[in-house]
mmCIF file of C-alpha atoms in Angstrom:
data_model
loop_
_atom_site.group_PDB
_atom_site.id
_atom_site.type_symbol
_atom_site.label_atom_id
_atom_site.label_comp_id
_atom_site.label_asym_id
_atom_site.label_seq_id
_atom_site.Cartn_x
_atom_site.Cartn_y
_atom_site.Cartn_z
ATOM 1 C CA GLY A 566 21.325 -14.985 -56.834
ATOM 2 C CA GLN A 567 21.258 -11.422 -56.537
ATOM 3 C CA GLN A 568 19.641 -9.715 -59.715
ATOM 4 C CA VAL A 569 21.279 -6.346 -59.391
ATOM 5 C CA GLN A 570 24.871 -6.121 -58.593
ATOM 6 C CA GLN A 571 26.792 -2.959 -58.000
ATOM 7 C CA SER A 572 30.491 -2.434 -57.999
ATOM 8 C CA PRO A 573 32.753 -1.200 -56.336
ATOM 9 C CA ALA A 574 31.332 -1.933 -52.774
ATOM 10 C CA SER A 575 33.255 1.213 -51.586
ATOM 11 C CA LEU A 576 35.361 3.814 -53.136
ATOM 12 C CA VAL A 577 37.741 6.524 -51.720
ATOM 13 C CA LEU A 578 38.772 9.521 -53.823
ATOM 14 C CA GLN A 579 40.774 12.624 -53.488
ATOM 15 C CA GLU A 580 38.567 15.678 -54.150
ATOM 16 C CA GLY A 581 38.639 16.496 -57.965
ATOM 17 C CA GLU A 582 39.130 12.851 -58.989
ATOM 18 C CA ASN A 583 36.483 11.130 -61.243
ATOM 19 C CA ALA A 584 34.257 8.262 -60.088
ATOM 20 C CA GLU A 585 32.765 5.373 -62.153
ATOM 21 C CA LEU A 586 30.113 3.295 -60.526
ATOM 22 C CA GLN A 587 28.877 0.121 -62.194
ATOM 23 C CA CYS A 588 25.584 -1.676 -61.881
ATOM 24 C CA ASN A 589 24.810 -4.990 -63.691
ATOM 25 C CA PHE A 590 21.431 -6.573 -63.788
ATOM 26 C CA SER A 591 19.813 -9.827 -64.891
ATOM 27 C CA THR A 592 17.884 -10.369 -68.065
ATOM 28 C CA SER A 593 14.483 -10.295 -66.398
ATOM 29 C CA LEU A 594 15.080 -6.539 -65.257
ATOM 30 C CA ASN A 595 15.012 -3.146 -66.988
ATOM 31 C CA SER A 596 14.130 0.526 -66.112
ATOM 32 C CA MET A 597 17.285 1.438 -64.450
ATOM 33 C CA GLN A 598 17.174 4.108 -61.583
ATOM 34 C CA TRP A 599 20.040 5.643 -59.778
ATOM 35 C CA PHE A 600 19.707 7.018 -56.149
ATOM 36 C CA TYR A 601 21.988 8.884 -53.743
ATOM 37 C CA GLN A 602 21.600 8.555 -49.937
ATOM 38 C CA ARG A 603 23.585 10.782 -47.527
ATOM 39 C CA PRO A 604 24.782 9.315 -44.321
ATOM 40 C CA GLY A 605 21.594 8.977 -42.203
ATOM 41 C CA GLY A 606 19.602 10.592 -44.946
ATOM 42 C CA SER A 607 16.795 9.854 -47.315
ATOM 43 C CA LEU A 608 17.155 8.565 -50.891
ATOM 44 C CA VAL A 609 17.336 11.155 -53.591
ATOM 45 C CA SER A 610 16.581 10.153 -57.133
ATOM 46 C CA LEU A 611 19.450 11.141 -59.503
ATOM 47 C CA PHE A 612 18.377 9.381 -62.757
ATOM 48 C CA TYR A 613 15.605 7.400 -64.250
ATOM 49 C CA ASN A 614 17.477 5.833 -67.204
ATOM 50 C CA PRO A 615 15.981 2.833 -68.818
ATOM 51 C CA SER A 616 18.490 3.262 -71.917
ATOM 52 C CA GLY A 617 21.014 5.630 -73.284
ATOM 53 C CA THR A 618 22.843 8.498 -71.678
ATOM 54 C CA LYS A 619 21.615 11.249 -69.391
ATOM 55 C CA HIS A 620 23.431 14.145 -67.786
ATOM 56 C CA SER A 621 22.874 16.245 -64.873
ATOM 57 C CA GLY A 622 25.520 18.782 -63.745
ATOM 58 C CA ARG A 623 28.667 16.623 -62.843
ATOM 59 C CA LEU A 624 26.772 13.365 -63.098
ATOM 60 C CA THR A 625 26.400 11.119 -66.070
ATOM 61 C CA SER A 626 24.141 7.985 -66.248
ATOM 62 C CA THR A 627 24.693 5.489 -69.241
ATOM 63 C CA THR A 628 22.553 2.410 -69.516
ATOM 64 C CA VAL A 629 23.244 -0.187 -72.195
ATOM 65 C CA ILE A 630 20.293 -2.640 -72.175
ATOM 66 C CA LYS A 631 21.700 -5.410 -74.365
ATOM 67 C CA GLU A 632 24.674 -5.595 -72.267
ATOM 68 C CA ARG A 633 22.601 -5.496 -68.998
ATOM 69 C CA ARG A 634 24.627 -2.695 -67.359
ATOM 70 C CA SER A 635 24.390 0.758 -66.333
ATOM 71 C CA SER A 636 27.114 3.348 -64.958
ATOM 72 C CA LEU A 637 27.215 6.481 -63.054
ATOM 73 C CA HIS A 638 29.916 8.723 -63.767
ATOM 74 C CA ILE A 639 30.927 11.546 -61.284
ATOM 75 C CA SER A 640 33.397 14.071 -62.541
ATOM 76 C CA SER A 641 35.457 16.351 -60.630
ATOM 77 C CA SER A 642 34.287 14.912 -57.210
ATOM 78 C CA GLN A 643 33.510 16.920 -54.275
ATOM 79 C CA THR A 644 33.418 16.152 -50.458
ATOM 80 C CA THR A 645 29.728 16.643 -50.603
ATOM 81 C CA ASP A 646 29.396 13.703 -53.059
ATOM 82 C CA SER A 647 30.355 11.446 -50.158
ATOM 83 C CA GLY A 648 27.228 8.898 -49.418
ATOM 84 C CA THR A 649 25.867 5.744 -50.658
ATOM 85 C CA TYR A 650 24.858 5.457 -54.239
ATOM 86 C CA LEU A 651 22.324 2.821 -55.204
ATOM 87 C CA CYS A 652 20.993 1.434 -58.491
ATOM 88 C CA ALA A 653 17.615 -0.197 -58.912
ATOM 89 C CA ALA A 654 15.842 -1.905 -61.731
ATOM 90 C CA SER A 655 12.548 -3.319 -62.264
ATOM 91 C CA SER A 656 11.119 -6.282 -63.906
ATOM 92 C CA GLY A 657 8.129 -4.593 -65.411
ATOM 93 C CA SER A 658 5.940 -5.417 -62.497
ATOM 94 C CA TRP A 659 5.618 -3.503 -59.487
ATOM 95 C CA GLN A 660 9.009 -4.544 -57.696
ATOM 96 C CA LEU A 661 12.051 -2.239 -57.716
ATOM 97 C CA ILE A 662 15.114 -4.377 -57.210
ATOM 98 C CA PHE A 663 18.007 -2.601 -55.470
ATOM 99 C CA GLY A 664 21.740 -3.285 -55.669
ATOM 100 C CA SER A 665 23.672 -3.394 -52.440
ATOM 101 C CA GLY A 666 25.181 0.227 -53.078
ATOM 102 C CA THR A 667 28.375 1.868 -53.444
ATOM 103 C CA GLN A 668 29.792 3.608 -50.536
ATOM 104 C CA LEU A 669 31.732 6.811 -51.743
ATOM 105 C CA THR A 670 34.081 8.801 -49.648
ATOM 106 C CA VAL A 671 35.511 11.851 -51.029
ATOM 107 C CA MET A 672 38.767 13.123 -49.097
ATOM 108 C CA PRO A 673 39.539 16.756 -49.101
ATOM 109 C CA GLU B 845 12.780 20.085 -51.015
ATOM 110 C CA THR B 846 11.147 17.301 -49.159
ATOM 111 C CA ALA B 847 7.801 16.216 -50.508
ATOM 112 C CA VAL B 848 7.500 12.905 -48.949
ATOM 113 C CA PHE B 849 7.045 13.298 -45.248
ATOM 114 C CA GLN B 850 7.413 10.430 -42.454
ATOM 115 C CA THR B 851 6.792 10.310 -38.956
ATOM 116 C CA PRO B 852 8.510 9.424 -36.547
ATOM 117 C CA ASN B 853 11.992 9.839 -37.386
ATOM 118 C CA TYR B 854 12.944 7.395 -34.838
ATOM 119 C CA HIS B 855 11.162 4.818 -32.607
ATOM 120 C CA VAL B 856 12.247 2.477 -29.924
ATOM 121 C CA THR B 857 9.937 -0.230 -28.603
ATOM 122 C CA GLN B 858 9.895 -3.620 -26.950
ATOM 123 C CA VAL B 859 9.202 -6.944 -28.517
ATOM 124 C CA GLY B 860 5.499 -7.776 -28.996
ATOM 125 C CA ASN B 861 4.312 -4.125 -29.142
ATOM 126 C CA GLU B 862 2.274 -2.411 -32.022
ATOM 127 C CA VAL B 863 3.821 0.452 -33.870
ATOM 128 C CA SER B 864 2.574 2.664 -36.559
ATOM 129 C CA PHE B 865 4.577 4.755 -38.995
ATOM 130 C CA ASN B 866 2.943 7.565 -41.056
ATOM 131 C CA CYS B 867 3.723 8.637 -44.569
ATOM 132 C CA LYS B 868 2.246 11.530 -46.504
ATOM 133 C CA GLN B 869 3.249 13.002 -50.138
ATOM 134 C CA THR B 870 2.412 16.087 -51.373
ATOM 135 C CA LEU B 871 3.565 15.621 -54.961
ATOM 136 C CA GLY B 872 0.085 14.442 -56.179
ATOM 137 C CA HIS B 873 1.392 11.062 -57.085
ATOM 138 C CA ASP B 874 -0.825 7.904 -57.738
ATOM 139 C CA THR B 875 1.294 5.261 -56.264
ATOM 140 C CA MET B 876 2.915 4.920 -52.787
ATOM 141 C CA TYR B 877 5.416 2.271 -51.437
ATOM 142 C CA TRP B 878 7.021 1.028 -48.276
ATOM 143 C CA TYR B 879 10.600 -0.259 -48.404
ATOM 144 C CA LYS B 880 12.726 -1.844 -45.619
ATOM 145 C CA GLN B 881 16.375 -0.986 -45.373
ATOM 146 C CA ASP B 882 18.397 -3.472 -43.337
ATOM 147 C CA SER B 883 21.685 -2.953 -41.457
ATOM 148 C CA LYS B 884 23.735 -3.605 -44.715
ATOM 149 C CA LYS B 885 21.712 -0.658 -46.455
ATOM 150 C CA LEU B 886 19.961 -3.398 -48.612
ATOM 151 C CA LEU B 887 16.495 -1.924 -49.710
ATOM 152 C CA LYS B 888 13.573 -4.247 -50.261
ATOM 153 C CA ILE B 889 10.149 -3.394 -51.324
ATOM 154 C CA MET B 890 7.231 -4.267 -48.894
ATOM 155 C CA PHE B 891 4.064 -2.874 -50.409
ATOM 156 C CA SER B 892 2.804 -0.872 -53.287
ATOM 157 C CA TYR B 893 -0.554 0.845 -53.241
ATOM 158 C CA ASN B 894 -2.051 2.431 -56.190
ATOM 159 C CA ASN B 895 -5.799 3.433 -56.725
ATOM 160 C CA LYS B 896 -6.942 1.150 -53.857
ATOM 161 C CA GLN B 897 -4.973 -1.742 -55.192
ATOM 162 C CA LEU B 898 -2.457 -3.209 -52.821
ATOM 163 C CA ILE B 899 0.343 -5.342 -53.842
ATOM 164 C CA VAL B 900 2.147 -7.209 -51.344
ATOM 165 C CA ASN B 901 5.769 -8.607 -51.287
ATOM 166 C CA GLU B 902 5.028 -12.345 -50.512
ATOM 167 C CA THR B 903 8.215 -12.314 -48.238
ATOM 168 C CA VAL B 904 6.681 -9.711 -45.923
ATOM 169 C CA PRO B 905 5.478 -11.124 -42.566
ATOM 170 C CA ARG B 906 1.609 -10.896 -41.888
ATOM 171 C CA ARG B 907 2.265 -8.732 -38.763
ATOM 172 C CA PHE B 908 3.005 -5.925 -41.402
ATOM 173 C CA SER B 909 0.125 -4.186 -42.813
ATOM 174 C CA PRO B 910 -0.225 -1.046 -44.916
ATOM 175 C CA GLN B 911 -3.186 1.481 -44.174
ATOM 176 C CA SER B 912 -4.389 4.230 -46.606
ATOM 177 C CA SER B 913 -6.982 6.969 -46.006
ATOM 178 C CA ASP B 914 -6.324 8.633 -49.437
ATOM 179 C CA LYS B 915 -3.820 8.465 -52.226
ATOM 180 C CA ALA B 916 -1.668 10.886 -50.373
ATOM 181 C CA HIS B 917 -1.173 8.848 -47.293
ATOM 182 C CA LEU B 918 0.140 5.387 -46.669
ATOM 183 C CA ASN B 919 0.887 4.390 -43.236
ATOM 184 C CA LEU B 920 2.680 1.151 -41.894
ATOM 185 C CA ARG B 921 1.482 -0.899 -39.010
ATOM 186 C CA ILE B 922 3.512 -3.673 -37.277
ATOM 187 C CA LYS B 923 1.099 -5.637 -35.056
ATOM 188 C CA SER B 924 3.706 -7.338 -32.937
ATOM 189 C CA VAL B 925 7.313 -6.324 -33.488
ATOM 190 C CA GLU B 926 10.107 -8.661 -33.356
ATOM 191 C CA PRO B 927 13.835 -7.943 -33.047
ATOM 192 C CA GLU B 928 14.457 -8.571 -36.889
ATOM 193 C CA ASP B 929 12.134 -5.810 -37.461
ATOM 194 C CA SER B 930 14.746 -3.254 -36.470
ATOM 195 C CA ALA B 931 15.684 -1.366 -39.662
ATOM 196 C CA VAL B 932 14.740 1.759 -41.382
ATOM 197 C CA TYR B 933 11.528 2.036 -43.145
ATOM 198 C CA LEU B 934 11.336 4.200 -46.078
ATOM 199 C CA CYS B 935 8.236 5.427 -47.817
ATOM 200 C CA ALA B 936 8.093 6.495 -51.537
ATOM 201 C CA SER B 937 5.794 7.749 -54.180
ATOM 202 C CA SER B 938 5.634 7.846 -57.983
ATOM 203 C CA SER B 939 3.330 9.420 -60.270
ATOM 204 C CA ARG B 940 2.543 6.521 -62.634
ATOM 205 C CA ASP B 941 3.498 2.795 -62.713
ATOM 206 C CA PHE B 942 6.935 2.774 -60.896
ATOM 207 C CA ASN B 943 8.718 1.446 -63.968
ATOM 208 C CA GLN B 944 7.699 4.545 -66.030
ATOM 209 C CA ASP B 945 8.502 7.211 -63.593
ATOM 210 C CA THR B 946 11.071 7.870 -60.701
ATOM 211 C CA GLN B 947 10.339 7.225 -57.257
ATOM 212 C CA TYR B 948 10.736 10.056 -54.451
ATOM 213 C CA PHE B 949 11.598 8.966 -51.063
ATOM 214 C CA GLY B 950 10.879 10.167 -47.529
ATOM 215 C CA PRO B 951 13.672 10.523 -44.826
ATOM 216 C CA GLY B 952 12.717 7.131 -43.317
ATOM 217 C CA THR B 953 11.753 6.018 -39.902
ATOM 218 C CA ARG B 954 14.429 4.028 -37.980
ATOM 219 C CA LEU B 955 12.900 1.346 -35.782
ATOM 220 C CA LEU B 956 14.800 -0.238 -32.977
ATOM 221 C CA VAL B 957 13.170 -3.249 -31.198
ATOM 222 C CA LEU B 958 14.595 -4.113 -27.926
#
């Protein structure tokens, strides 16, 4: 089965609303990372967050290893936040396993 | 600011042809990677290259091969393309073992096999 599961698959918000994206991963994985991909664009690293909480502007990432989950919180969403958000985890070896992504659309 | 460069942006070819994609990083990183992103946006690792050590995902067909001239370059060659090779190929780099540091991605090369 899939080792990294993201939810929701898609999310539509009105500008100004908050978003909460979830990532669950299997026991063999750790070292969670979050990426953002604009439509037709390259991946941009948001957070490398193996555990705990990290902040960057309107973004907050929280990883709870013992519960095998990580979340990405976007506060006061803007239309420019629209795109695909991907989480990924590794097994301590060389492979980075990606989730299937959350497609976020922020309406004006 | 882009620091991982890929060429071409887009390539259309026919089944059986050979193609080669270039990747260069200017970050001084030690490790480079190639990923394949399918139509469902699912990313899968293909190769990792660090200090002349190549690690291959065993699911990658043998017609794919990475080529490196130095630690700043990792190209991807596909010997005889097939229709299922149509995808976006993303190059990335990191400064240490990937699980200790984040990866930086290039803009991708979109391949269409007719």
